[in-house]
C-alpha positions as a LaTeX table, in Angstrom:
\begin{tabular}{lrrr}
\hline
Residue & $x$ (\AA) & $y$ (\AA) & $z$ (\AA) \\
\hline
Met1 & 0.00 & 0.00 & 0.00 \\
Leu2 & 2.75 & 2.45 & 0.93 \\
Lys3 & 5.22 & 2.26 & $-1.90$ \\
Pro4 & 7.53 & 5.24 & $-2.46$ \\
Arg5 & 7.21 & 6.46 & $-6.01$ \\
Pro6 & 10.59 & 7.18 & $-7.62$ \\
Met7 & 11.21 & 10.67 & $-8.86$ \\
Lys8 & 10.56 & 10.92 & $-12.57$ \\
Ala9 & 13.00 & 12.41 & $-15.03$ \\
Ala10 & 11.96 & 15.05 & $-17.54$ \\
Lys11 & 13.09 & 14.68 & $-21.15$ \\
Lys12 & 16.63 & 15.95 & $-21.66$ \\
Leu13 & 16.67 & 19.55 & $-22.83$ \\
Lys14 & 18.97 & 20.80 & $-25.57$ \\
Glu15 & 21.80 & 22.93 & $-24.33$ \\
Thr16 & 21.23 & 26.62 & $-25.07$ \\
Ser17 & 22.51 & 29.91 & $-23.80$ \\
Ala18 & 19.25 & 30.44 & $-21.91$ \\
Pro19 & 19.28 & 30.42 & $-18.11$ \\
Ala20 & 19.26 & 27.00 & $-16.51$ \\
Ile21 & 15.79 & 25.61 & $-16.02$ \\
Pro22 & 14.98 & 25.25 & $-12.29$ \\
Gln23 & 14.76 & 21.57 & $-11.35$ \\
Val24 & 12.36 & 20.08 & $-8.80$ \\
Gly25 & 12.70 & 16.57 & $-7.37$ \\
Phe26 & 9.57 & 14.73 & $-6.32$ \\
Val27 & 8.87 & 11.86 & $-3.90$ \\
Ser28 & 5.30 & 10.53 & $-3.84$ \\
Leu29 & 4.08 & 8.25 & $-1.05$ \\
Gly30 & 0.75 & 6.66 & $-0.27$ \\
Cys31 & $-2.37$ & 5.58 & $-2.11$ \\
Ala32 & $-3.64$ & 6.13 & $-5.63$ \\
Lys33 & $-5.53$ & 9.25 & $-4.55$ \\
Ala34 & $-2.27$ & 10.77 & $-3.28$ \\
Leu35 & $-0.63$ & 9.75 & $-6.56$ \\
Val36 & $-3.21$ & 11.83 & $-8.43$ \\
Asp37 & $-2.37$ & 14.79 & $-6.17$ \\
Ser38 & 1.30 & 14.32 & $-7.09$ \\
Glu39 & 0.44 & 14.26 & $-10.79$ \\
Arg40 & $-1.52$ & 17.50 & $-10.47$ \\
Ile41 & 1.37 & 19.24 & $-8.73$ \\
Leu42 & 3.85 & 17.95 & $-11.32$ \\
Thr43 & 1.57 & 19.18 & $-14.10$ \\
Lys44 & 1.47 & 22.65 & $-12.54$ \\
Leu45 & 5.25 & 22.63 & $-12.18$ \\
Arg46 & 5.82 & 21.71 & $-15.82$ \\
Ala47 & 3.21 & 24.25 & $-16.96$ \\
Glu48 & 5.31 & 26.95 & $-15.30$ \\
Gly49 & 8.54 & 25.78 & $-16.86$ \\
Tyr50 & 10.11 & 23.72 & $-14.07$ \\
Gly51 & 12.09 & 20.62 & $-14.92$ \\
Ile52 & 11.60 & 17.40 & $-12.97$ \\
Ala53 & 14.89 & 16.08 & $-11.62$ \\
Pro54 & 15.45 & 12.30 & $-11.45$ \\
Gln55 & 17.93 & 12.47 & $-8.56$ \\
Tyr56 & 18.26 & 14.46 & $-5.36$ \\
Gln57 & 21.62 & 15.87 & $-6.42$ \\
Gly58 & 20.24 & 17.39 & $-9.63$ \\
Ala59 & 17.31 & 19.10 & $-7.94$ \\
Asp60 & 17.18 & 22.69 & $-6.74$ \\
Leu61 & 14.58 & 21.59 & $-4.19$ \\
Val62 & 12.53 & 18.46 & $-3.42$ \\
Ile63 & 8.80 & 18.07 & $-2.78$ \\
Val64 & 7.75 & 15.14 & $-0.58$ \\
Asn65 & 4.06 & 14.16 & $-0.83$ \\
Thr66 & 3.43 & 12.32 & 2.43 \\
Cys67 & 0.98 & 9.71 & 3.74 \\
Gly68 & $-0.37$ & 9.88 & 7.27 \\
Phe69 & $-3.06$ & 7.21 & 7.40 \\
Leu70 & $-1.27$ & 4.63 & 9.56 \\
Asp71 & 1.46 & 5.21 & 12.13 \\
Ser72 & 3.79 & 3.07 & 10.03 \\
Ala73 & 3.01 & 5.30 & 7.05 \\
Arg74 & 3.73 & 8.38 & 9.11 \\
Glu75 & 7.14 & 7.00 & 10.04 \\
Glu76 & 7.85 & 6.15 & 6.40 \\
Ser77 & 6.90 & 9.70 & 5.41 \\
Leu78 & 9.06 & 11.23 & 8.12 \\
Gly79 & 11.91 & 9.01 & 6.97 \\
Ala80 & 11.46 & 10.20 & 3.38 \\
Ile81 & 11.55 & 13.83 & 4.51 \\
Gly82 & 14.74 & 13.18 & 6.45 \\
Glu83 & 16.35 & 11.46 & 3.48 \\
Ala84 & 15.44 & 14.35 & 1.16 \\
Leu85 & 16.88 & 16.88 & 3.62 \\
Ala86 & 20.08 & 14.87 & 4.00 \\
Glu87 & 20.52 & 14.38 & 0.26 \\
Asn88 & 19.34 & 17.77 & $-0.99$ \\
Gly89 & 18.70 & 20.18 & 1.89 \\
Lys90 & 15.73 & 22.08 & 0.44 \\
Val91 & 12.42 & 20.33 & 1.05 \\
Val92 & 8.75 & 21.27 & 0.70 \\
Val93 & 6.35 & 18.88 & 2.44 \\
Thr94 & 2.74 & 18.29 & 1.37 \\
Gly95 & 0.10 & 15.55 & 1.65 \\
Cys96 & $-1.80$ & 13.94 & 4.51 \\
Leu97 & 0.94 & 14.19 & 7.13 \\
Gly98 & 1.18 & 17.88 & 6.25 \\
Ala99 & $-2.13$ & 18.32 & 8.08 \\
Glu100 & $-0.06$ & 17.95 & 11.26 \\
Pro101 & 2.78 & 20.43 & 10.67 \\
Glu102 & 3.88 & 20.37 & 14.31 \\
Val103 & 4.80 & 16.67 & 13.98 \\
Ile104 & 7.05 & 17.45 & 11.02 \\
Arg105 & 8.54 & 20.65 & 12.46 \\
Glu106 & 9.41 & 18.89 & 15.71 \\
Arg107 & 11.68 & 16.46 & 13.87 \\
Tyr108 & 12.67 & 18.59 & 10.88 \\
Pro109 & 12.51 & 22.33 & 11.69 \\
Asn110 & 14.46 & 23.19 & 8.52 \\
Val111 & 11.87 & 22.16 & 5.92 \\
Leu112 & 11.02 & 25.11 & 3.67 \\
Ala113 & 7.23 & 24.78 & 3.90 \\
Ile114 & 4.47 & 22.38 & 4.96 \\
Thr115 & 1.05 & 22.14 & 3.34 \\
Gly116 & $-1.85$ & 19.75 & 3.80 \\
Pro117 & $-3.45$ & 17.41 & 1.24 \\
Gln118 & $-4.89$ & 18.91 & $-1.97$ \\
His119 & $-3.29$ & 22.30 & $-1.23$ \\
Tyr120 & $-1.84$ & 22.57 & $-4.72$ \\
Glu121 & $-1.62$ & 26.36 & $-4.80$ \\
Ala122 & 0.10 & 26.47 & $-1.40$ \\
Val123 & 2.70 & 24.01 & $-2.72$ \\
Met124 & 3.26 & 26.18 & $-5.79$ \\
Asp125 & 3.54 & 29.29 & $-3.63$ \\
Ala126 & 6.24 & 27.59 & $-1.55$ \\
Val127 & 8.11 & 26.56 & $-4.70$ \\
His128 & 7.85 & 30.09 & $-6.16$ \\
Gln129 & 9.30 & 31.56 & $-2.98$ \\
Ala130 & 12.27 & 29.23 & $-2.87$ \\
Leu131 & 12.75 & 28.74 & $-6.60$ \\
Pro132 & 11.23 & 31.37 & $-8.92$ \\
Pro133 & 10.08 & 29.96 & $-12.29$ \\
Leu134 & 11.47 & 30.76 & $-15.72$ \\
His135 & 8.59 & 31.23 & $-18.15$ \\
Asp136 & 9.10 & 30.41 & $-21.82$ \\
Pro137 & 5.87 & 30.85 & $-23.83$ \\
Tyr138 & 7.54 & 29.47 & $-26.98$ \\
Val139 & 8.12 & 26.00 & $-25.57$ \\
Asp140 & 5.41 & 23.35 & $-25.31$ \\
Leu141 & 5.86 & 22.32 & $-21.70$ \\
Leu142 & 3.03 & 19.82 & $-21.20$ \\
Pro143 & 2.00 & 16.54 & $-22.78$ \\
Pro144 & $-1.76$ & 16.39 & $-23.58$ \\
Gly145 & $-2.71$ & 14.39 & $-20.49$ \\
Gly146 & $-0.55$ & 16.33 & $-18.04$ \\
Ile147 & 2.32 & 14.84 & $-16.04$ \\
Lys148 & 1.71 & 11.23 & $-14.99$ \\
Leu149 & 3.57 & 8.97 & $-12.57$ \\
Thr150 & 1.96 & 5.88 & $-14.08$ \\
Pro151 & 2.98 & 4.24 & $-17.37$ \\
Arg152 & 1.54 & 5.90 & $-20.47$ \\
His153 & $-1.13$ & 3.24 & $-21.05$ \\
Tyr154 & $-3.05$ & 3.59 & $-17.79$ \\
Ala155 & $-3.97$ & 6.42 & $-15.43$ \\
Tyr156 & $-5.88$ & 7.07 & $-12.23$ \\
Leu157 & $-8.96$ & 9.30 & $-12.49$ \\
Lys158 & $-9.89$ & 10.90 & $-9.16$ \\
Ile159 & $-13.56$ & 11.89 & $-9.07$ \\
Ser160 & $-13.89$ & 13.36 & $-5.57$ \\
Glu161 & $-12.04$ & 14.46 & $-2.48$ \\
Gly162 & $-12.76$ & 13.70 & 1.17 \\
Cys163 & $-15.32$ & 11.38 & 2.73 \\
Asn164 & $-18.60$ & 11.57 & 4.67 \\
Asn165 & $-18.07$ & 8.24 & 6.47 \\
Arg166 & $-16.75$ & 8.16 & 10.01 \\
Cys167 & $-15.09$ & 4.76 & 10.31 \\
Ser168 & $-13.49$ & 4.46 & 13.74 \\
Phe169 & $-10.10$ & 3.36 & 12.35 \\
Cys170 & $-9.82$ & 6.15 & 9.77 \\
Ile171 & $-8.82$ & 9.81 & 9.95 \\
Ile172 & $-9.31$ & 10.67 & 6.26 \\
Pro173 & $-12.23$ & 13.09 & 6.95 \\
Ser174 & $-10.14$ & 15.03 & 9.47 \\
Met175 & $-7.25$ & 15.23 & 6.99 \\
Arg176 & $-9.10$ & 15.68 & 3.70 \\
Gly177 & $-12.50$ & 16.92 & 4.82 \\
Asp178 & $-16.00$ & 15.82 & 3.87 \\
Leu179 & $-16.94$ & 14.59 & 0.41 \\
Val180 & $-16.42$ & 17.09 & $-2.41$ \\
Ser181 & $-17.40$ & 15.65 & $-5.80$ \\
Arg182 & $-16.09$ & 16.93 & $-9.11$ \\
Asn183 & $-18.78$ & 17.75 & $-11.66$ \\
Val184 & $-19.32$ & 14.90 & $-14.11$ \\
Val185 & $-18.50$ & 17.16 & $-17.08$ \\
Asp186 & $-15.12$ & 18.14 & $-15.57$ \\
Val187 & $-14.32$ & 14.47 & $-14.94$ \\
Met188 & $-15.28$ & 13.48 & $-18.49$ \\
Glu189 & $-13.22$ & 16.27 & $-20.02$ \\
Glu190 & $-10.17$ & 15.02 & $-18.12$ \\
Ala191 & $-10.94$ & 11.41 & $-19.06$ \\
Glu192 & $-11.27$ & 12.38 & $-22.73$ \\
Lys193 & $-7.91$ & 14.16 & $-22.67$ \\
Leu194 & $-6.27$ & 11.11 & $-21.11$ \\
Ala195 & $-7.78$ & 8.80 & $-23.72$ \\
Ser196 & $-6.62$ & 11.15 & $-26.50$ \\
Ala197 & $-3.11$ & 11.09 & $-24.99$ \\
Gly198 & $-2.93$ & 7.30 & $-25.37$ \\
Val199 & $-4.28$ & 6.03 & $-22.05$ \\
Lys200 & $-5.87$ & 2.59 & $-22.57$ \\
Glu201 & $-7.17$ & 2.05 & $-19.03$ \\
Leu202 & $-8.71$ & 4.45 & $-16.50$ \\
Leu203 & $-8.78$ & 3.48 & $-12.84$ \\
Val204 & $-11.51$ & 5.47 & $-11.12$ \\
Val205 & $-10.58$ & 6.35 & $-7.53$ \\
Ser206 & $-11.99$ & 8.34 & $-4.63$ \\
Gln207 & $-12.49$ & 7.70 & $-0.93$ \\
Asp208 & $-16.04$ & 6.46 & $-1.52$ \\
Thr209 & $-16.85$ & 6.06 & $-5.21$ \\
Ser210 & $-20.45$ & 4.97 & $-4.56$ \\
Ala211 & $-21.16$ & 8.29 & $-2.78$ \\
Tyr212 & $-20.00$ & 10.32 & $-5.79$ \\
Gly213 & $-22.30$ & 13.29 & $-6.31$ \\
Val214 & $-24.35$ & 13.07 & $-3.11$ \\
Asp215 & $-22.87$ & 16.35 & $-1.85$ \\
Val216 & $-23.96$ & 18.23 & $-4.99$ \\
Lys217 & $-27.35$ & 16.48 & $-5.15$ \\
Tyr218 & $-26.22$ & 14.71 & $-8.34$ \\
Ala219 & $-26.07$ & 17.95 & $-10.34$ \\
Gly220 & $-26.09$ & 17.30 & $-14.07$ \\
Gly221 & $-24.24$ & 18.53 & $-17.12$ \\
Ser222 & $-23.86$ & 17.97 & $-20.84$ \\
Trp223 & $-21.04$ & 15.98 & $-22.44$ \\
Arg224 & $-20.97$ & 15.10 & $-26.14$ \\
Gly225 & $-24.52$ & 16.38 & $-26.45$ \\
Glu226 & $-25.97$ & 14.09 & $-23.77$ \\
Gln227 & $-27.05$ & 14.83 & $-20.20$ \\
Tyr228 & $-25.34$ & 13.05 & $-17.31$ \\
Arg229 & $-25.77$ & 13.34 & $-13.55$ \\
Thr230 & $-22.83$ & 13.60 & $-11.15$ \\
His231 & $-23.54$ & 10.02 & $-10.10$ \\
Val232 & $-21.44$ & 6.87 & $-10.34$ \\
Thr233 & $-23.80$ & 5.08 & $-12.75$ \\
Asp234 & $-24.03$ & 8.04 & $-15.12$ \\
Leu235 & $-20.28$ & 8.54 & $-14.91$ \\
Ala236 & $-19.69$ & 4.86 & $-15.70$ \\
Arg237 & $-22.08$ & 5.10 & $-18.66$ \\
Ala238 & $-20.21$ & 8.12 & $-20.02$ \\
Leu239 & $-16.75$ & 6.62 & $-19.45$ \\
Gly240 & $-17.91$ & 3.52 & $-21.31$ \\
Lys241 & $-18.24$ & 5.60 & $-24.47$ \\
Leu242 & $-14.48$ & 6.30 & $-24.59$ \\
Gly243 & $-13.71$ & 2.80 & $-25.89$ \\
Ile244 & $-11.05$ & 2.04 & $-23.29$ \\
Trp245 & $-10.88$ & $-0.09$ & $-20.14$ \\
Val246 & $-12.60$ & 1.51 & $-17.14$ \\
Arg247 & $-12.02$ & $-0.01$ & $-13.68$ \\
Leu248 & $-13.86$ & 1.09 & $-10.52$ \\
His249 & $-12.12$ & 1.21 & $-7.14$ \\
Tyr250 & $-13.31$ & 1.92 & $-3.57$ \\
Val251 & $-16.96$ & 1.15 & $-4.32$ \\
Tyr252 & $-19.05$ & 0.82 & $-1.16$ \\
Pro253 & $-21.90$ & $-1.73$ & $-1.46$ \\
Tyr254 & $-24.76$ & 0.78 & $-1.69$ \\
Pro255 & $-28.00$ & $-0.47$ & $-3.32$ \\
His256 & $-27.41$ & 1.49 & $-6.54$ \\
Val257 & $-24.24$ & $-0.54$ & $-7.23$ \\
Arg258 & $-26.61$ & $-3.09$ & $-8.83$ \\
Asp259 & $-27.22$ & $-0.53$ & $-11.60$ \\
Leu260 & $-23.58$ & $-0.91$ & $-12.66$ \\
Met261 & $-24.04$ & $-4.60$ & $-13.46$ \\
Pro262 & $-25.69$ & $-4.12$ & $-16.89$ \\
Leu263 & $-22.85$ & $-1.79$ & $-17.93$ \\
Met264 & $-20.33$ & $-4.46$ & $-16.92$ \\
Ala265 & $-22.25$ & $-7.28$ & $-18.56$ \\
Glu266 & $-22.42$ & $-5.41$ & $-21.87$ \\
Gly267 & $-18.72$ & $-4.50$ & $-21.75$ \\
Ser268 & $-19.05$ & $-0.72$ & $-21.32$ \\
Ile269 & $-16.86$ & $-0.87$ & $-18.20$ \\
Leu270 & $-14.75$ & $-3.70$ & $-16.86$ \\
Pro271 & $-16.56$ & $-6.38$ & $-14.84$ \\
Tyr272 & $-14.54$ & $-5.52$ & $-11.74$ \\
Leu273 & $-15.44$ & $-4.03$ & $-8.37$ \\
Asp274 & $-13.02$ & $-3.08$ & $-5.60$ \\
Ile275 & $-15.13$ & $-3.01$ & $-2.42$ \\
Pro276 & $-13.48$ & $-2.48$ & 1.01 \\
Phe277 & $-15.60$ & $-4.78$ & 3.21 \\
Gln278 & $-13.02$ & $-4.62$ & 6.09 \\
His279 & $-14.64$ & $-7.46$ & 8.11 \\
Ala280 & $-17.68$ & $-9.75$ & 8.30 \\
Ser281 & $-18.39$ & $-10.11$ & 12.03 \\
Pro282 & $-21.35$ & $-7.84$ & 12.97 \\
Thr283 & $-19.69$ & $-7.07$ & 16.31 \\
Val284 & $-16.43$ & $-5.93$ & 14.75 \\
Leu285 & $-18.18$ & $-4.01$ & 11.97 \\
Lys286 & $-20.22$ & $-2.15$ & 14.57 \\
Ser287 & $-17.01$ & $-1.17$ & 16.39 \\
Met288 & $-15.57$ & $-0.07$ & 13.07 \\
Arg289 & $-18.71$ & 2.02 & 12.42 \\
Arg290 & $-19.26$ & 0.11 & 9.21 \\
Pro291 & $-22.45$ & $-1.47$ & 7.75 \\
Ala292 & $-22.92$ & $-4.63$ & 9.84 \\
Asn293 & $-25.37$ & $-6.82$ & 7.87 \\
Gln294 & $-23.09$ & $-9.49$ & 6.44 \\
Glu295 & $-26.05$ & $-11.59$ & 5.25 \\
Lys296 & $-27.32$ & $-8.69$ & 3.15 \\
Thr297 & $-23.83$ & $-8.20$ & 1.75 \\
Ala298 & $-23.59$ & $-11.89$ & 0.80 \\
Ala299 & $-26.97$ & $-11.60$ & $-0.94$ \\
Gln300 & $-25.76$ & $-8.51$ & $-2.82$ \\
Ile301 & $-22.67$ & $-10.39$ & $-4.01$ \\
Ala302 & $-24.86$ & $-13.25$ & $-5.25$ \\
Ser303 & $-27.11$ & $-10.84$ & $-7.13$ \\
Trp304 & $-24.15$ & $-9.08$ & $-8.75$ \\
Arg305 & $-22.78$ & $-12.39$ & $-9.95$ \\
Ala306 & $-26.19$ & $-13.40$ & $-11.30$ \\
Ala307 & $-26.39$ & $-10.14$ & $-13.29$ \\
Cys308 & $-22.77$ & $-10.22$ & $-14.50$ \\
Arg309 & $-21.36$ & $-13.74$ & $-14.67$ \\
Asp310 & $-17.74$ & $-12.68$ & $-15.25$ \\
Ile311 & $-17.51$ & $-10.07$ & $-12.49$ \\
Thr312 & $-14.31$ & $-9.99$ & $-10.41$ \\
Leu313 & $-14.71$ & $-8.87$ & $-6.80$ \\
Arg314 & $-11.77$ & $-7.45$ & $-4.89$ \\
Ser315 & $-11.74$ & $-6.40$ & $-1.25$ \\
Thr316 & $-9.55$ & $-5.60$ & 1.73 \\
Phe317 & $-9.95$ & $-6.69$ & 5.35 \\
Ile318 & $-8.50$ & $-5.81$ & 8.74 \\
Val319 & $-7.62$ & $-8.52$ & 11.26 \\
Gly320 & $-6.81$ & $-7.91$ & 14.92 \\
Phe321 & $-9.17$ & $-4.96$ & 15.29 \\
Pro322 & $-9.68$ & $-3.98$ & 18.97 \\
Gly323 & $-12.22$ & $-6.32$ & 20.52 \\
Glu324 & $-11.94$ & $-8.95$ & 17.76 \\
Thr325 & $-12.39$ & $-12.32$ & 19.46 \\
Asp326 & $-11.48$ & $-15.78$ & 18.23 \\
Ala327 & $-15.16$ & $-16.24$ & 17.40 \\
Asp328 & $-15.21$ & $-13.01$ & 15.36 \\
Phe329 & $-12.18$ & $-14.13$ & 13.41 \\
Glu330 & $-13.63$ & $-17.59$ & 12.73 \\
Phe331 & $-16.82$ & $-15.87$ & 11.57 \\
Leu332 & $-14.73$ & $-13.87$ & 9.10 \\
Leu333 & $-13.03$ & $-17.01$ & 7.75 \\
Asp334 & $-16.39$ & $-18.76$ & 7.35 \\
Trp335 & $-17.83$ & $-15.76$ & 5.51 \\
Leu336 & $-14.80$ & $-15.61$ & 3.25 \\
Glu337 & $-15.33$ & $-19.27$ & 2.36 \\
Glu338 & $-19.03$ & $-18.60$ & 1.71 \\
Val339 & $-18.71$ & $-15.60$ & $-0.61$ \\
Gln340 & $-15.56$ & $-16.72$ & $-2.48$ \\
Leu341 & $-14.09$ & $-13.32$ & $-3.35$ \\
Asp342 & $-11.66$ & $-13.26$ & $-6.26$ \\
Arg343 & $-8.98$ & $-10.85$ & $-5.04$ \\
Val344 & $-8.37$ & $-10.13$ & $-1.36$ \\
Gly345 & $-5.89$ & $-8.07$ & 0.62 \\
Cys346 & $-5.45$ & $-8.00$ & 4.38 \\
Phe347 & $-3.99$ & $-5.58$ & 6.91 \\
Lys348 & $-3.03$ & $-6.16$ & 10.53 \\
Tyr349 & $-4.72$ & $-3.48$ & 12.61 \\
Glu350 & $-2.54$ & $-0.73$ & 13.97 \\
Asp351 & $-3.44$ & 2.47 & 15.80 \\
Val352 & $-3.70$ & 5.67 & 13.78 \\
Thr353 & $-3.00$ & 8.88 & 15.64 \\
Gly354 & $-6.31$ & 10.67 & 16.11 \\
Ala355 & $-8.54$ & 7.68 & 15.26 \\
Ala356 & $-11.45$ & 6.78 & 17.56 \\
Ala357 & $-10.49$ & 3.08 & 17.48 \\
Asn358 & $-7.41$ & 3.81 & 19.57 \\
Ala359 & $-9.62$ & 4.21 & 22.64 \\
Leu360 & $-11.50$ & 0.93 & 22.18 \\
Glu361 & $-11.02$ & $-1.83$ & 24.70 \\
Gly362 & $-9.59$ & $-5.24$ & 23.95 \\
His363 & $-6.57$ & $-4.42$ & 21.81 \\
Val364 & $-5.30$ & $-7.64$ & 20.26 \\
Pro365 & $-1.70$ & $-8.73$ & 21.03 \\
Gln366 & 0.68 & $-8.44$ & 18.07 \\
Ala367 & 1.42 & $-12.19$ & 18.08 \\
Val368 & $-2.30$ & $-12.92$ & 17.74 \\
Lys369 & $-2.59$ & $-10.42$ & 14.88 \\
Glu370 & 0.28 & $-12.14$ & 13.09 \\
Glu371 & $-1.29$ & $-15.58$ & 13.56 \\
Arg372 & $-4.70$ & $-14.41$ & 12.31 \\
Tyr373 & $-3.14$ & $-12.65$ & 9.34 \\
Ala374 & $-1.29$ & $-15.82$ & 8.31 \\
Arg375 & $-4.45$ & $-17.95$ & 8.64 \\
Phe376 & $-6.51$ & $-15.41$ & 6.72 \\
Met377 & $-4.05$ & $-15.24$ & 3.83 \\
Gln378 & $-3.73$ & $-19.02$ & 3.73 \\
Ala379 & $-7.52$ & $-19.41$ & 3.53 \\
Gln380 & $-7.83$ & $-16.85$ & 0.73 \\
Gln381 & $-4.86$ & $-18.33$ & $-1.12$ \\
Lys382 & $-6.76$ & $-21.62$ & $-1.45$ \\
Ile383 & $-9.81$ & $-19.80$ & $-2.79$ \\
Ser384 & $-7.73$ & $-17.80$ & $-5.27$ \\
Ala385 & $-5.79$ & $-20.86$ & $-6.47$ \\
Ala386 & $-9.02$ & $-22.80$ & $-7.09$ \\
Lys387 & $-10.56$ & $-19.93$ & $-9.01$ \\
Leu388 & $-7.50$ & $-19.44$ & $-11.21$ \\
Gln389 & $-7.28$ & $-23.17$ & $-11.97$ \\
Lys390 & $-10.73$ & $-22.89$ & $-13.56$ \\
Lys391 & $-9.34$ & $-20.34$ & $-16.03$ \\
Ile392 & $-6.90$ & $-22.83$ & $-17.57$ \\
Gly393 & $-7.89$ & $-23.39$ & $-21.17$ \\
Thr394 & $-9.82$ & $-20.12$ & $-21.47$ \\
Leu395 & $-9.01$ & $-17.17$ & $-23.72$ \\
Gln396 & $-8.30$ & $-13.92$ & $-21.90$ \\
Gln397 & $-7.92$ & $-10.39$ & $-23.16$ \\
Ala398 & $-4.86$ & $-8.90$ & $-21.49$ \\
Met399 & $-3.20$ & $-5.51$ & $-21.38$ \\
Val400 & 0.57 & $-5.60$ & $-21.77$ \\
Asp401 & 2.49 & $-3.88$ & $-18.94$ \\
Glu402 & 6.03 & $-5.06$ & $-19.69$ \\
Val403 & 7.95 & $-6.47$ & $-22.64$ \\
Ser404 & 11.44 & $-7.88$ & $-22.14$ \\
Ala405 & 13.75 & $-10.56$ & $-23.49$ \\
Asp406 & 12.22 & $-12.92$ & $-20.91$ \\
Gly407 & 8.68 & $-12.44$ & $-22.19$ \\
Ile408 & 5.52 & $-10.41$ & $-21.66$ \\
Val409 & 3.88 & $-9.40$ & $-18.40$ \\
Ala410 & 0.23 & $-8.50$ & $-18.85$ \\
Arg411 & $-3.01$ & $-8.16$ & $-16.88$ \\
Thr412 & $-6.44$ & $-9.57$ & $-17.61$ \\
Lys413 & $-9.65$ & $-7.61$ & $-17.05$ \\
Ala414 & $-9.71$ & $-9.19$ & $-13.58$ \\
Asp415 & $-6.42$ & $-7.60$ & $-12.51$ \\
Ala416 & $-5.70$ & $-4.02$ & $-11.47$ \\
Pro417 & $-2.08$ & $-2.83$ & $-11.71$ \\
Glu418 & 0.21 & $-3.29$ & $-8.69$ \\
Ile419 & $-2.42$ & $-4.86$ & $-6.40$ \\
Asp420 & $-3.69$ & $-7.92$ & $-8.32$ \\
Gly421 & $-2.14$ & $-10.74$ & $-10.30$ \\
Ile422 & $-0.56$ & $-10.93$ & $-13.74$ \\
Ile423 & $-0.56$ & $-13.22$ & $-16.75$ \\
Ala424 & 2.89 & $-14.05$ & $-18.11$ \\
Ala425 & 3.47 & $-15.14$ & $-21.71$ \\
Pro426 & 6.35 & $-15.61$ & $-24.17$ \\
Arg427 & 7.54 & $-12.60$ & $-26.10$ \\
Lys428 & 5.96 & $-12.07$ & $-29.51$ \\
Lys429 & 7.25 & $-9.85$ & $-32.28$ \\
Gly430 & 5.29 & $-6.64$ & $-32.65$ \\
Val431 & 3.69 & $-6.72$ & $-29.19$ \\
Arg432 & 4.25 & $-3.49$ & $-27.29$ \\
Val433 & 3.47 & $-2.08$ & $-23.85$ \\
Gly434 & $-0.14$ & $-0.90$ & $-23.78$ \\
Asp435 & $-1.36$ & $-3.39$ & $-26.39$ \\
Ile436 & $-4.43$ & $-5.47$ & $-25.63$ \\
Ile437 & $-3.77$ & $-9.04$ & $-26.74$ \\
Thr438 & $-5.53$ & $-12.40$ & $-26.51$ \\
Leu439 & $-3.86$ & $-15.17$ & $-24.51$ \\
Glu440 & $-4.81$ & $-18.76$ & $-23.85$ \\
Val441 & $-4.29$ & $-19.69$ & $-20.20$ \\
Thr442 & $-2.07$ & $-22.77$ & $-19.87$ \\
Asp443 & $-1.23$ & $-22.77$ & $-16.16$ \\
Ala444 & $-1.93$ & $-20.97$ & $-12.88$ \\
Asp445 & $-0.65$ & $-20.67$ & $-9.33$ \\
Ala446 & $-2.24$ & $-19.06$ & $-6.28$ \\
Tyr447 & $-2.22$ & $-15.53$ & $-7.72$ \\
Asp448 & $-0.94$ & $-15.46$ & $-11.31$ \\
Leu449 & $-1.74$ & $-16.95$ & $-14.70$ \\
Tyr450 & 0.54 & $-18.21$ & $-17.47$ \\
Gly451 & $-0.42$ & $-18.31$ & $-21.11$ \\
Val452 & 0.46 & $-18.46$ & $-24.77$ \\
His453 & $-0.61$ & $-16.25$ & $-27.64$ \\
Ala454 & $-3.93$ & $-17.37$ & $-29.10$ \\
\hline
\end{tabular}
């Protein structure tokens, strides 16, 4: 979840007698939503003529976009700030941990500036103060889709900021505020630009994708001569007209999710839902301040599968939550066996500074968390292996992520980049990164597929 993103290099500029272009290094930490924030800041930097340095030593200053969701993430972010200061000396801090400037200043009083998440203009102001820009109106500074930290063939599309939920283990609302949805027309204009720039797959992200538009009462707008509401089903319908892969993440199981099934079944958007269930035990879910009707959720899953036979369901869970008993954990394992999810991730609970769950009774010993985590992953591994075995002999459309002398690494429609599995195949002449190819599955293990060109 918390993978540092390497600083990206700008294209080499021809040597001229003009003043040296100011160079900014960038370190991006955290989730996909933070990655989008990084891309927006990088786009603003390039629009104003800044170069993006690939190494600390070549940068005139460094921006560190931090994560502050878990205590371990906070420590990783603080470590990244310290490294940037040691290697470069001039550091601007932004992101979720920036919402607590006193924590950063206490350890690193010499940072140039600290801003919170989504404070793009404040970041730019800090950069301007330390490193004034050189404007050159005769140079095309931006690619059509803006600056991206992902490969050219896929991109994250953030549709809202903040969250109205108050889960006891989460501090996102206090860091990023309540839900603020982007108008559907603005989202579609960005999506269209990305598709025109060569993006073959859009990964829709937000804190709660199902709640998209509730804050603006689903206000409408016109795109390509048709009316659409600021609502997840209308957005999915519009995105489906771009002719590229569209994958939905962070979808809460609200009743209107069923309206997405026809769009998936007809191929307008990918038959894939990323739904953070977090647990199954009603007792634990109540402590988490999450919907606690696991029977209703199981019935929803069954109805989704009935409406879209090929749907892939991904989720994440937390084990060792305060108050979780052996019976609660066994309930979770039984539910997992019942619903047979396709892709599953798991986290061991840890306190988050400022979260309500910290004050709950019955904190689970670390050794018990480790044991439950291992059992959980072992149980899901068996489910995943059995499901992938059933794909042997089938034909799968796959998007190529890597091409090397060793072969091709691709992803099927059931696999999101970085978090799900892959399908590996021999190299074939003419196949390039970003191509969508057809592979016949010849083998499988617990998480990945292997195939040959059909």
